[in-house]
XYZ file of C-alpha atoms in Angstrom:
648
model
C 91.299 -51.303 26.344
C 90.719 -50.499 22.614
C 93.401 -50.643 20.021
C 94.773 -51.109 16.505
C 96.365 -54.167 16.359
C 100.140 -53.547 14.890
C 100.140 -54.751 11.533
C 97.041 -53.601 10.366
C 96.090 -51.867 6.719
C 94.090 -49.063 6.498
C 93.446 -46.378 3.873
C 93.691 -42.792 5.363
C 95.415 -39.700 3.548
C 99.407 -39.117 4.115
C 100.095 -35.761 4.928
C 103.538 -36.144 2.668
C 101.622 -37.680 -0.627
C 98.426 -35.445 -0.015
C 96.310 -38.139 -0.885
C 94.468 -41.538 -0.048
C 96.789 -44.567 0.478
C 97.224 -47.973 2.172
C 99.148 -47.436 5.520
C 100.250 -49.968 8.249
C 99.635 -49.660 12.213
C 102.620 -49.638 13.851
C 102.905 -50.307 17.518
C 104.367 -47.062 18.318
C 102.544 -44.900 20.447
C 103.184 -41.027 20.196
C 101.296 -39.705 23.010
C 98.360 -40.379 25.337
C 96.062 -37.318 25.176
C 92.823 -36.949 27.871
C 89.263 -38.214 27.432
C 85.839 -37.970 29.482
C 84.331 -41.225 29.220
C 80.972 -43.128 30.819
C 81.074 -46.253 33.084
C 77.763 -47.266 34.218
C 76.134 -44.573 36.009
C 79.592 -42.376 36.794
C 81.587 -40.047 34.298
C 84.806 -40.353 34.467
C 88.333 -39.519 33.642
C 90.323 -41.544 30.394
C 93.191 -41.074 28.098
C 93.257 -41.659 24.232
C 96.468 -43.444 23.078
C 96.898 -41.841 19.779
C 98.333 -44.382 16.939
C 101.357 -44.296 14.323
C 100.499 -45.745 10.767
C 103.007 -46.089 7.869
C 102.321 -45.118 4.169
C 103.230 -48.158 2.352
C 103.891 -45.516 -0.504
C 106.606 -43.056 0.726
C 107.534 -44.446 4.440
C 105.766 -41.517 6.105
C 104.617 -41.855 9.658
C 101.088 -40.598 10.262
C 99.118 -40.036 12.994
C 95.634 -42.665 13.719
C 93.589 -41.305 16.153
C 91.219 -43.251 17.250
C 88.039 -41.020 16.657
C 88.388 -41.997 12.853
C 86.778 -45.008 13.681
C 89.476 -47.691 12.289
C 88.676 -51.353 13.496
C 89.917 -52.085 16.660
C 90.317 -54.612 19.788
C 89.236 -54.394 23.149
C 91.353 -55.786 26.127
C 89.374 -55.831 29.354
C 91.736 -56.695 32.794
C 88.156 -57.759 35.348
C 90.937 -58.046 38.241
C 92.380 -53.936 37.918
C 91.825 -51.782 40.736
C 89.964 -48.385 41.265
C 92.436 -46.071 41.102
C 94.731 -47.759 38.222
C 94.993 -46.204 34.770
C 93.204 -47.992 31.823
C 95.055 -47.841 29.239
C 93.415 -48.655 24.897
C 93.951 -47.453 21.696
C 91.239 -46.351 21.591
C 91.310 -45.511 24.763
C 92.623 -44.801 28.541
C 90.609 -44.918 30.898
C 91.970 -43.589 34.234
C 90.364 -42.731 37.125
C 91.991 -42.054 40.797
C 89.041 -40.318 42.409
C 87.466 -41.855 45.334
C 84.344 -43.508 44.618
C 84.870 -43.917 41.111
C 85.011 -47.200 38.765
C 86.539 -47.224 35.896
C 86.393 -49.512 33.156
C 89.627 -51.869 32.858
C 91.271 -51.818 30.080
C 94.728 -52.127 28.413
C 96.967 -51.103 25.251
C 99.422 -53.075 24.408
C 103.288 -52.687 25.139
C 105.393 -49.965 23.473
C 108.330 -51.337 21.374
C 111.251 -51.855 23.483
C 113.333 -49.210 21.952
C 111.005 -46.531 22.876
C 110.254 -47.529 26.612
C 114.555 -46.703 26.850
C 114.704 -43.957 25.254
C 111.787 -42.902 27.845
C 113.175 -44.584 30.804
C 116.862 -42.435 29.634
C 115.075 -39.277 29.289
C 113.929 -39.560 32.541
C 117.789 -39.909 33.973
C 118.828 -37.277 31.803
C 117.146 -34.581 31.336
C 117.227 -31.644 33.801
C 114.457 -31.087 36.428
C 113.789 -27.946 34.195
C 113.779 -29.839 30.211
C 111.314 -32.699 32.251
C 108.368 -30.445 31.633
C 104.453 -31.257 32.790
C 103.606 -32.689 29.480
C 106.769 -34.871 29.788
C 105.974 -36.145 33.213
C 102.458 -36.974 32.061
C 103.259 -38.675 29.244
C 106.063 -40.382 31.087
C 103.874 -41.005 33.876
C 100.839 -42.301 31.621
C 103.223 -45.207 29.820
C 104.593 -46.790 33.235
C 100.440 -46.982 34.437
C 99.877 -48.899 30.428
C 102.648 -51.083 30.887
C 102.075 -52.111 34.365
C 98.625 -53.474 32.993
C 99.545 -54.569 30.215
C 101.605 -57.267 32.195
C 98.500 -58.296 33.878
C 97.445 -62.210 33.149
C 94.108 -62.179 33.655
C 93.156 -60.462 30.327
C 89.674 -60.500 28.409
C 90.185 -59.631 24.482
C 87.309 -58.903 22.094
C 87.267 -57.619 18.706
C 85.141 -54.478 17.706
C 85.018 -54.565 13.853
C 82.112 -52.497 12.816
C 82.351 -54.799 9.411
C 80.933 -57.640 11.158
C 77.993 -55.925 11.948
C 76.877 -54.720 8.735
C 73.168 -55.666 7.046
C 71.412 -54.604 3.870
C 69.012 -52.154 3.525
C 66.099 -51.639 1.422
C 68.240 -49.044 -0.738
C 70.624 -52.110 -1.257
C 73.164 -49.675 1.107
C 75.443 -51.709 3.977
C 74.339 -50.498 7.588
C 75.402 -51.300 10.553
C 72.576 -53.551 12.422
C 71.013 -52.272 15.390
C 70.305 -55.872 17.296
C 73.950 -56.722 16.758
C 75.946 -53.674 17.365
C 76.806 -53.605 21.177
C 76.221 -49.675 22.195
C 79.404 -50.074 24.508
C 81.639 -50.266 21.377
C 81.196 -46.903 19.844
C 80.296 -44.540 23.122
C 83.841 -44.883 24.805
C 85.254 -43.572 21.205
C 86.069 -39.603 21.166
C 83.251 -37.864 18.845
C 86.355 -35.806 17.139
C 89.472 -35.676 16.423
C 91.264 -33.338 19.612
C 87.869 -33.354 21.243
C 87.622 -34.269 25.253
C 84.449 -35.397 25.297
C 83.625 -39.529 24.460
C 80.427 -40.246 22.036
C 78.415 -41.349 24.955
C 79.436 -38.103 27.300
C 78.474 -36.012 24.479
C 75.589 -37.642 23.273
C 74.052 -37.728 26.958
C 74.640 -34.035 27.385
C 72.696 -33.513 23.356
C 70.094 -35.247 25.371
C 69.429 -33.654 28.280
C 68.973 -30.299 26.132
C 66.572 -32.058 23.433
C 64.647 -34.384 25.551
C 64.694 -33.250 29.300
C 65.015 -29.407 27.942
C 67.746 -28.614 30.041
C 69.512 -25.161 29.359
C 73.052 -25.711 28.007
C 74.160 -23.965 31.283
C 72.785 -25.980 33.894
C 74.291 -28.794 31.686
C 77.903 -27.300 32.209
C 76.963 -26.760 36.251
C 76.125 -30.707 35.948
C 79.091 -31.433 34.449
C 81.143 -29.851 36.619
C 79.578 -31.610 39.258
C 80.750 -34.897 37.586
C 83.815 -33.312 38.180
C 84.718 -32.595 34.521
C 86.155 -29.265 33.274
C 83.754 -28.010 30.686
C 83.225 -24.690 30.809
C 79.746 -23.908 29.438
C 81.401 -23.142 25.744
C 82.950 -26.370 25.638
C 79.225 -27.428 26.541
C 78.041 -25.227 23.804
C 80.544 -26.422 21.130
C 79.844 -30.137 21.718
C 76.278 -29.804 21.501
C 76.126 -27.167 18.488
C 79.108 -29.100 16.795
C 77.442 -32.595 16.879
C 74.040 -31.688 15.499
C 75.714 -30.019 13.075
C 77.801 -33.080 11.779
C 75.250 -35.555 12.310
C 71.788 -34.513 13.236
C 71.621 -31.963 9.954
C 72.209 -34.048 7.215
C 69.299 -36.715 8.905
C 67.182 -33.537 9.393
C 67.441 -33.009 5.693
C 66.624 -36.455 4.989
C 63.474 -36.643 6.963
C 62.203 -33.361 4.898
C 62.873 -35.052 1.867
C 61.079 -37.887 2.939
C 58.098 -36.084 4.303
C 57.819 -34.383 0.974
C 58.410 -37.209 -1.573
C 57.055 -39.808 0.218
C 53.736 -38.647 2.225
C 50.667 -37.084 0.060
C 49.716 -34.542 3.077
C 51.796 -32.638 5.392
C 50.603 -30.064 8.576
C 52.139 -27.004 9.425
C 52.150 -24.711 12.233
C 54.772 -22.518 13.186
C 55.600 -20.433 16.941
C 57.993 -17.922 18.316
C 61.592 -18.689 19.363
C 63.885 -15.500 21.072
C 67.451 -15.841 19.202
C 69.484 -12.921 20.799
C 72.188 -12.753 17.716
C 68.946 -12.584 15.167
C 67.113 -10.036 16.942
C 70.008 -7.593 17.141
C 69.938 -7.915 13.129
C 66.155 -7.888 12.031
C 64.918 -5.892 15.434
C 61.893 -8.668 15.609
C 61.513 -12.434 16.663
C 62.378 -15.501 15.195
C 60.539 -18.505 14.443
C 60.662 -22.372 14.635
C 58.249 -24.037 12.087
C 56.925 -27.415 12.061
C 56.073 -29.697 9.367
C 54.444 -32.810 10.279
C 52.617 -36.027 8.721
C 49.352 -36.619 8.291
C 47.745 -39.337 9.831
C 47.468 -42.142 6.620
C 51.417 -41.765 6.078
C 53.314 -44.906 6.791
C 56.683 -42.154 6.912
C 55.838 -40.814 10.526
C 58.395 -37.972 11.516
C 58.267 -33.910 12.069
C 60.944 -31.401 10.630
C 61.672 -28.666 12.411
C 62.853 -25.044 10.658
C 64.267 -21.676 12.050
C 63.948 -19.089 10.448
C 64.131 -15.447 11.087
C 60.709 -14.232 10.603
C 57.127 -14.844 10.308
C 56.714 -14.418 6.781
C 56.140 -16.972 3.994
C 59.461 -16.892 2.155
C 59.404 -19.626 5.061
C 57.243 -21.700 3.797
C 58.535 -21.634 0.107
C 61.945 -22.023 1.537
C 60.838 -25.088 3.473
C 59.297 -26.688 0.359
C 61.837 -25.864 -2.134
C 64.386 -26.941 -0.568
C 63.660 -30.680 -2.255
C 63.712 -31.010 -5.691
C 60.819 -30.574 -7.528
C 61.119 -33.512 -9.568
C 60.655 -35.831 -6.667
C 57.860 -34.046 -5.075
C 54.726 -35.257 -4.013
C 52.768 -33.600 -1.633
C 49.390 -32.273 -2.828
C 48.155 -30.799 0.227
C 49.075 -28.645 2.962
C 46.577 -27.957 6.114
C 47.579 -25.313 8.531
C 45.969 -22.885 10.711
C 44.277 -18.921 9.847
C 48.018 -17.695 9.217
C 47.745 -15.748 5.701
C 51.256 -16.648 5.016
C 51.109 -19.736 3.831
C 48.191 -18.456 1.090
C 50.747 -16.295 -0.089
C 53.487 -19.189 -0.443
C 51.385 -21.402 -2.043
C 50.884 -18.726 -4.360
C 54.518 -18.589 -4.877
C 54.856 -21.734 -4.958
C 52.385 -22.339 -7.693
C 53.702 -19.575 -9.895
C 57.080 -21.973 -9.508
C 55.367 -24.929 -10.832
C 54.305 -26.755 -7.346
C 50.748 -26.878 -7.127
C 49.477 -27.911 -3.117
C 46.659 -27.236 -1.987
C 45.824 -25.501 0.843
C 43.644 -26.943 3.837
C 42.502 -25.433 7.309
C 42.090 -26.780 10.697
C 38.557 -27.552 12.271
C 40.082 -26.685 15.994
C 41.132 -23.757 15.021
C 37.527 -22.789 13.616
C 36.178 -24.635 16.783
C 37.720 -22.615 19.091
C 36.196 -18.728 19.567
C 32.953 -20.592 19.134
C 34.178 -22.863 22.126
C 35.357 -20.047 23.959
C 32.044 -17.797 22.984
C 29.618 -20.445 24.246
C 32.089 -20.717 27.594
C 31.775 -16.958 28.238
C 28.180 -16.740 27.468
C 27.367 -20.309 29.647
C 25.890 -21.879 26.993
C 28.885 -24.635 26.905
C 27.972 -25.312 30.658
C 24.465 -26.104 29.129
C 25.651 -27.934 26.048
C 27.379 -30.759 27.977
C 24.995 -30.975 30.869
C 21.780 -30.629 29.688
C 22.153 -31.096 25.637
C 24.745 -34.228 25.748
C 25.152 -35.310 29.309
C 27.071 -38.272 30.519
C 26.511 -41.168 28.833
C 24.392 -39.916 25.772
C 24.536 -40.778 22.290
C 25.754 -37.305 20.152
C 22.860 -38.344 17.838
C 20.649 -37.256 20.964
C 21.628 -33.861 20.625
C 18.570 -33.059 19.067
C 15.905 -35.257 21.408
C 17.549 -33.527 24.459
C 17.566 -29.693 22.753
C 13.836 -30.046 22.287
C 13.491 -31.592 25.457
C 15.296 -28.448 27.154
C 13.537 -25.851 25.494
C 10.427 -27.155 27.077
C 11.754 -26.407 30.329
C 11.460 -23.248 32.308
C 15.046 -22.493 32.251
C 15.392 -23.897 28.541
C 12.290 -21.470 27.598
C 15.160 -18.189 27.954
C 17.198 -19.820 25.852
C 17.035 -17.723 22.630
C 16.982 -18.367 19.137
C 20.595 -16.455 17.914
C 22.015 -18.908 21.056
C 20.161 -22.212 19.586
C 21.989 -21.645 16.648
C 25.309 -20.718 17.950
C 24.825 -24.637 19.836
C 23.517 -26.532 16.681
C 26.364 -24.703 14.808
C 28.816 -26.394 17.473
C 27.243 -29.772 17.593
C 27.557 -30.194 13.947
C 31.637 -29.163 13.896
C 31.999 -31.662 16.743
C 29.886 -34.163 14.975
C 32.658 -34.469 11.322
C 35.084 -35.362 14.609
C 32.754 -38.593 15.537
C 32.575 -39.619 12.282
C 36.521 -39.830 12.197
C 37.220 -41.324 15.496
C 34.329 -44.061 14.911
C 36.402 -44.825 11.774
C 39.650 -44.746 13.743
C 38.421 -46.963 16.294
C 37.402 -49.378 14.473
C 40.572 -49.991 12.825
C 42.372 -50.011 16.432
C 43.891 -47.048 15.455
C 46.045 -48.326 12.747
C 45.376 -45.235 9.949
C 47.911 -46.052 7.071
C 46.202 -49.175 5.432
C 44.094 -48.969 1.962
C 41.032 -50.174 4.364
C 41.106 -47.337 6.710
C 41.159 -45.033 3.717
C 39.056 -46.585 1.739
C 36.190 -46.940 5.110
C 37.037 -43.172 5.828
C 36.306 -42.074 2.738
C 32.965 -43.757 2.748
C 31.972 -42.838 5.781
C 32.629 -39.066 4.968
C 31.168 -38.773 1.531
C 27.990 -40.394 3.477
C 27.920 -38.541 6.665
C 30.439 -35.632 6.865
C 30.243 -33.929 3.387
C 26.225 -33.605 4.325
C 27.309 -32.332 7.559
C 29.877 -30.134 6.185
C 26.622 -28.607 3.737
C 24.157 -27.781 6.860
C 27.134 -26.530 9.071
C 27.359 -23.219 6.326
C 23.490 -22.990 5.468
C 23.123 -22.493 9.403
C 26.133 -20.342 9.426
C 24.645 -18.374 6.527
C 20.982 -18.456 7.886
C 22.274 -17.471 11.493
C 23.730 -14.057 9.941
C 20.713 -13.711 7.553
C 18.468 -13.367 10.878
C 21.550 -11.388 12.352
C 22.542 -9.038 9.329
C 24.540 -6.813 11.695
C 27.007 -9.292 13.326
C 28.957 -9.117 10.396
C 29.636 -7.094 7.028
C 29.767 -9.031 3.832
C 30.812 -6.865 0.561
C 30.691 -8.687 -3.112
C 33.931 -8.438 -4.530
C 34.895 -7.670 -8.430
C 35.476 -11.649 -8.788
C 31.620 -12.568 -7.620
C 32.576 -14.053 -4.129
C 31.492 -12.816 -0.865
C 33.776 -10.961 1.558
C 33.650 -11.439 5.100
C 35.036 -8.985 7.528
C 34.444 -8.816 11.843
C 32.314 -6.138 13.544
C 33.808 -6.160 16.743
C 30.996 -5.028 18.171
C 29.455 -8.140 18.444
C 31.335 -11.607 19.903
C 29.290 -14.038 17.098
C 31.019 -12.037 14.409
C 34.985 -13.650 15.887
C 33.521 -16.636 16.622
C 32.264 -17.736 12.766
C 34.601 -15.152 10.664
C 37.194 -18.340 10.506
C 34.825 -20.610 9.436
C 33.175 -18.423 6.496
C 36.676 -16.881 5.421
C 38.083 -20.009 4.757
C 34.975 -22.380 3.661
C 36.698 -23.620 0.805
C 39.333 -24.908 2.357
C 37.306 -26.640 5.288
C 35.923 -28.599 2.771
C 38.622 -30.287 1.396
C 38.814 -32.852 3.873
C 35.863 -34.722 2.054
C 37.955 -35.196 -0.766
C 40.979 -36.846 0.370
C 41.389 -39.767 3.626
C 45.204 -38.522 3.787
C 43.690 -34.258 5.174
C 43.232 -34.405 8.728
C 40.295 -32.630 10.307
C 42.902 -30.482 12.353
C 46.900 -29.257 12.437
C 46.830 -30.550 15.736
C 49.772 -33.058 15.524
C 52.213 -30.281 14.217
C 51.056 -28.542 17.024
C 51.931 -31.330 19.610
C 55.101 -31.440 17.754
C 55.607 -28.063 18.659
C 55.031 -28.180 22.637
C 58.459 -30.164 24.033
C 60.537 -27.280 21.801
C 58.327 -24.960 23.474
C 59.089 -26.410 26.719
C 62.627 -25.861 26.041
C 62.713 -22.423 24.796
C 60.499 -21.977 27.888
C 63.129 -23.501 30.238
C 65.832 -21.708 28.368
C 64.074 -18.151 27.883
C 66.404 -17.506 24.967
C 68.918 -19.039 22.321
C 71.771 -16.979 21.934
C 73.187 -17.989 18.880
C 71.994 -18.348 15.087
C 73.571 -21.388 15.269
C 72.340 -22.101 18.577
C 68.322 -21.620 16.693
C 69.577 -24.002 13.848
C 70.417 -26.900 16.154
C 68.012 -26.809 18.163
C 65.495 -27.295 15.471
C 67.961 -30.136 14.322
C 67.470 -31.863 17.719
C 63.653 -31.476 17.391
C 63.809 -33.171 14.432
C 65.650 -36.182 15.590
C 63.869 -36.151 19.100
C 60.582 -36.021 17.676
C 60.620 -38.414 15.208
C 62.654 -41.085 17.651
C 59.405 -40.409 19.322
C 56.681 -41.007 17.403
C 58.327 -43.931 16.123
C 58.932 -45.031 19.771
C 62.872 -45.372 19.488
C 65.121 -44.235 22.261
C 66.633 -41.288 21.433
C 70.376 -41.905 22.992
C 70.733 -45.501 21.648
C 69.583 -44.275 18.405
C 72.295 -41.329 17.803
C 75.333 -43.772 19.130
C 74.001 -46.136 16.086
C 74.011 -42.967 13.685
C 77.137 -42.230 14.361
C 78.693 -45.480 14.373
C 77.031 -45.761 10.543
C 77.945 -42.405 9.794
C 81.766 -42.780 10.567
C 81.662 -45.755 8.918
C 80.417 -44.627 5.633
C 83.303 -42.051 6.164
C 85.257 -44.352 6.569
C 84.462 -45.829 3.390
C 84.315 -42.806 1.267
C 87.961 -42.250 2.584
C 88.870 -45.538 1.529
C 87.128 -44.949 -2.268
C 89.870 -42.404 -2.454
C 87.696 -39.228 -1.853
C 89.404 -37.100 1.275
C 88.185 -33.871 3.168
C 90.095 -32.292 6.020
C 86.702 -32.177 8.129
C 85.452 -35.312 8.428
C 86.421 -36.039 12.127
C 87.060 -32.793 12.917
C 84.308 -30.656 15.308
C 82.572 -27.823 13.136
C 82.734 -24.919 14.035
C 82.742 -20.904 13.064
C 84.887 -20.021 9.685
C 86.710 -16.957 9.231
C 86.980 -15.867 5.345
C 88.927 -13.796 4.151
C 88.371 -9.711 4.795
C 87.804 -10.691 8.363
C 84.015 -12.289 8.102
C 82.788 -14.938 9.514
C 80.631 -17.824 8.461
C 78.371 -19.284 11.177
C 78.690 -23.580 11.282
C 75.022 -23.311 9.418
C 76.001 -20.780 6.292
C 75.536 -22.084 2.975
C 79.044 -21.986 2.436
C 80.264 -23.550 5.043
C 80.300 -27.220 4.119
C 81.406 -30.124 6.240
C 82.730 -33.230 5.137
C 79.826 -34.725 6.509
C 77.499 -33.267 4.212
C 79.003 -35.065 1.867
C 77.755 -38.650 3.582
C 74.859 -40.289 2.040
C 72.354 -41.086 4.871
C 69.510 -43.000 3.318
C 68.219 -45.323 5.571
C 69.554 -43.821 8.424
C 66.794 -42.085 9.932
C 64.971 -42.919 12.934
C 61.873 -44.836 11.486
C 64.715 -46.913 9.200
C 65.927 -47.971 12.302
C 62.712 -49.224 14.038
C 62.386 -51.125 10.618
C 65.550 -52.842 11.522
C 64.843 -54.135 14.731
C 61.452 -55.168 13.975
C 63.043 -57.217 10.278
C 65.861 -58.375 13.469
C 63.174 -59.591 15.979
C 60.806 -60.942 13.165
C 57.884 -58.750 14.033
């Protein structure tokens, strides 16, 4: 059992002064409503006594419902039996299902007064005036008084207060170690909601991490033997990432952009039936990731409607500029994101723009595959157990055979060309391995740096003068113009396979090179592209989001999956603790005398006035928890936590 112990003083708003003031908890209870709770392994039915608080101002009763996260106390009865009705404020738990085991617990007993005016009513009134509702209520009361009789009773306090820690932003936050997970998850998530914290945050994670399609979640559900329809599913999931997954999304951006010196990009297509019915084309989720020097280690996720670079600009301008610090961006061939660093330049934000060596690697890969030649490069040229510096040794070796004799001199180069692209990835991971793959310490940087002005910028130089002497020997693979500013223009004859395989590579020279400038550019966007694959494996799963909304949070939950994972912190453990902080910060803003209507309250859809509608992501619709400062909330604050805790 969880309740407000009579006597109590909290600050929540009156609805007869309209504003903040001090109330008292009185031990009244005006009705039981219905909860879905977790215990252990099995889901199953409770009821939520909701609580009476007087304003010590004008006398007026309020309501205190338990989802606004006001301390309470838990009363555990270890000797109830299946079957019985558990009974906190907080929470009532009841379960008479066979099979089922619910957690014990107890409220305490209604004043005296009220348990004969309940006990009349039920002598009274007429078989037709002792409606459902009446019977339930009636029904609900004799179950909480029955155990709260019981003498074998286990009480426990669950004050949030006690918990609390400092951060590095000198904020209070609830501690991680000490917080038992128990406490918050039998809680309801909001205020006339059915569905507990834990229930709802299992179900968010069954569609983020296991991709399961909000459907088959309802058909689960219902299995449980709950009565979600697959809106309610819907509603919970949408409505919680948009209370408390968005405003940590935007705090992860803001990190990734004023913290980190490099981020990588890479975007992918994501069906959203609602969008595609407006524009008539796809949508898109983009990624934005870390590079691999950062010490903040997370990935953002973004929807957006289309494939064009407003994007991109939208992405990065969304933090202010004052406080921005990236200076580079490395993504793949896509010409959008030249044209928003254009934009974004002309705005003041100068980033420079890097490419990806995989993504130049690749049509050569697949050329040589087509042609055999790969077949030959890893067999004959490095075999099993060679050294990559004997890639030379072994070519001249092979050439002297009778099979290497037909080897020709356009395919030679198209090899060599390949050999020296793999070789700038040696030089990294020698670098890498050596540190044991730690890659955000001055010494890495400082050793990668060497090792690349040494050794990759001198590989970097011979990989174009081959490229350049391959098409000199081979004028008609490709067509080069001069252009009016001096530079050389590019463009694929599709005639010939060589002229696909190298156009990346000579198109976007300058850019390859910038990796010998700076330890914090990656060789490759690879890691936003891992990023990408579990959303992919969703929208896969799913075939199609239905809902704008629907596309917004379920780049949200990337966000918050992802970077739980690459910081190697449980997802569902982590989201109980976010909300726990997050109510309690509401909590505290409440109590600071600033009030909003939608702080416990699910969000939802918004009708203005003319008839429209605002979807729970517009611009203008704003939630009370927007409002909530979340620094050191995210993710990676909270593996800092545990490891300060455990003294690692």
């Amino acid at each position: 059992m969880l309740k407000i112990t009579p006597g109590t003083r909290i600050k929540m708003p009156c609805c007869n002064c309209e504003r903040v003031q001090e109330m008292e908890v009185t031990n009244v209870i005006p009705r039981i409503n219905e909860i879905i709770v977790k215990q252990g392994p099995n889901i199953v039915t409770a009821n939520i006594a909701v609580g009476r608080a007087k304003c010590c101002n004008c006398g007026q009763y309020n309501e205190v419902n338990p989802a606004d996260f006001v301390p309470i106390d838990r009363f555990e009865d270890p000797t109830a039996k299946v079957g019985t009705t558990i009974i906190n404020q907080g929470t009532v738990i009841s379960s008479s299902k066979p099979g089922q085991n619910p957690v014990v617990t107890q409220f305490e007993e209604t004043t005296k007064n009220l348990e004969k005016q309940l006990d009349k009513h039920k002598e009274v009134l007429k078989p037709s005036q002792n409606s459902v509702r009446t019977q339930t209520q009636v029904s609900r009361r004799e179950d909480a008084k029955s155990i709260t009789n019981a003498d074998t009773l286990i009480k426990s306090s669950i004050r949030f207060e006690d918990y609390l820690i400092t951060n590095k932003y000198g904020d209070l936050v609830i501690s991680p170690i000490i917080m038992n997970y128990c406490d918050g998850s039998d809680l309801p998530l909001f205020k006339k909601g059915k569905a507990s914290e834990g229930v709802a945050i299992d179900m968010c994670a069954m569609n983020s991490i296991l991709t399961v399609p909000k459907s088959r979640i309802a058909k689960f559900m219902e299995g449980c033997g709950c009565t979600f329809t697959p809106q309610n599913v819907i509603n919970i999931i949408n409505g919680f990432s948009r209370a408390f997954c968005a405003p940590i999304a935007k705090e992860i951006l803001k990190d990734l952009l004023t913290k980190n010196k490099a981020a990588i990009m890479d975007e992918t297509p994501l069906p959203v039936r609602e969008n595609k019915k407006v524009t008539g084309h796809d949508s898109y989720i983009w990624a934005v990731h870390n590079g691999h020097t950062e010490t903040i280690k997370a990935s953002y996720f973004w929807f957006g409607d289309g494939r064009d670079s407003s994007n991109v600009t939208n992405i990065i301008e969304s933090i202010c500029k004052d406080d921005f610090n990236i200076d580079s961006l490395l993504a793949d061939g896509f010409t959008g994101y030249d044209a928003a660093l254009k934009v974004l330049s002309d705005n003041g934000i100068n980033i420079k723009g890097c490419r990806c060596f995989s993504h130049a690697r690749r049509p050569l890969h697949y050329l040589l595959k087509e042609q055999g030649l790969l077949k030959i490069y890893n067999e004959q040229l490095l075999p099993a157990k060679a050294k990559f510096s004997d890639f030379e040794e072994n070519l001249r070796k092979y050439r002297a055979t009778k099979d290497g004799k037909r080897l020709s001199e356009k395919n030679v180069s198209l090899l060599t060309i390949y050999w020296m692209i793999n070789a700038l990835f040696v030089v990294d991971s020698a670098v890498v391995r050596k540190h044991c793959f730690v890659c955000n310490t001055a010494e890495f940087k400082a050793d990668l740096m060497k090792e690349r002005k040494a050794k990759s910028a001198k590989i970097v130089d011979s990989l174009f003068d081959s490229i350049r002497m391959f098409i000199a020997a081979n004028p008609k693979i490709m067509n080069c113009t001069l252009t009016k500013n001096g530079d050389y223009r590019f463009t694929q004859n599709k005639l010939y396979p060589e002229s696909r395989a190298l156009i990346y590579l000579l198109k976007f020279e300058k850019d390859l090179r910038c990796f010998t400038e700076s330890a914090d550019i990656e060789l490759t966007s690879n890691a936003a592209e891992r990023s990408l694959k579990l959303g992919i494996c969703t929208r896969n799963n799913c075939m199609f989001i239905h809902s704008v909304d629907g596309a917004h949070a379920f780049a949200d939950y990337r966000t918050i999956t992802n970077t739980c994972n690459q910081n190697r912190v449980p997802v569902q453990h982590y989201l109980i603790w976010l909300v726990a902080n997050m109510k309690w910060r509401i909590n505290k803003m409440i109590m600071e005398g600033h009030n909003n209507p939608t702080y416990f309250t699910m969000p939802g859809k918004q009708k203005k006035e003319g008839g429209d509608t605002l979807s729970m992501y517009d611009k203008e619709n704003r939630y009370g928890h927007d409002k909530v400062d979340v620094s050191g909330l995210t993710p990676y604050d909270y593996r800092k936590y545990l490891e300060k805790s455990l003294g690692i």
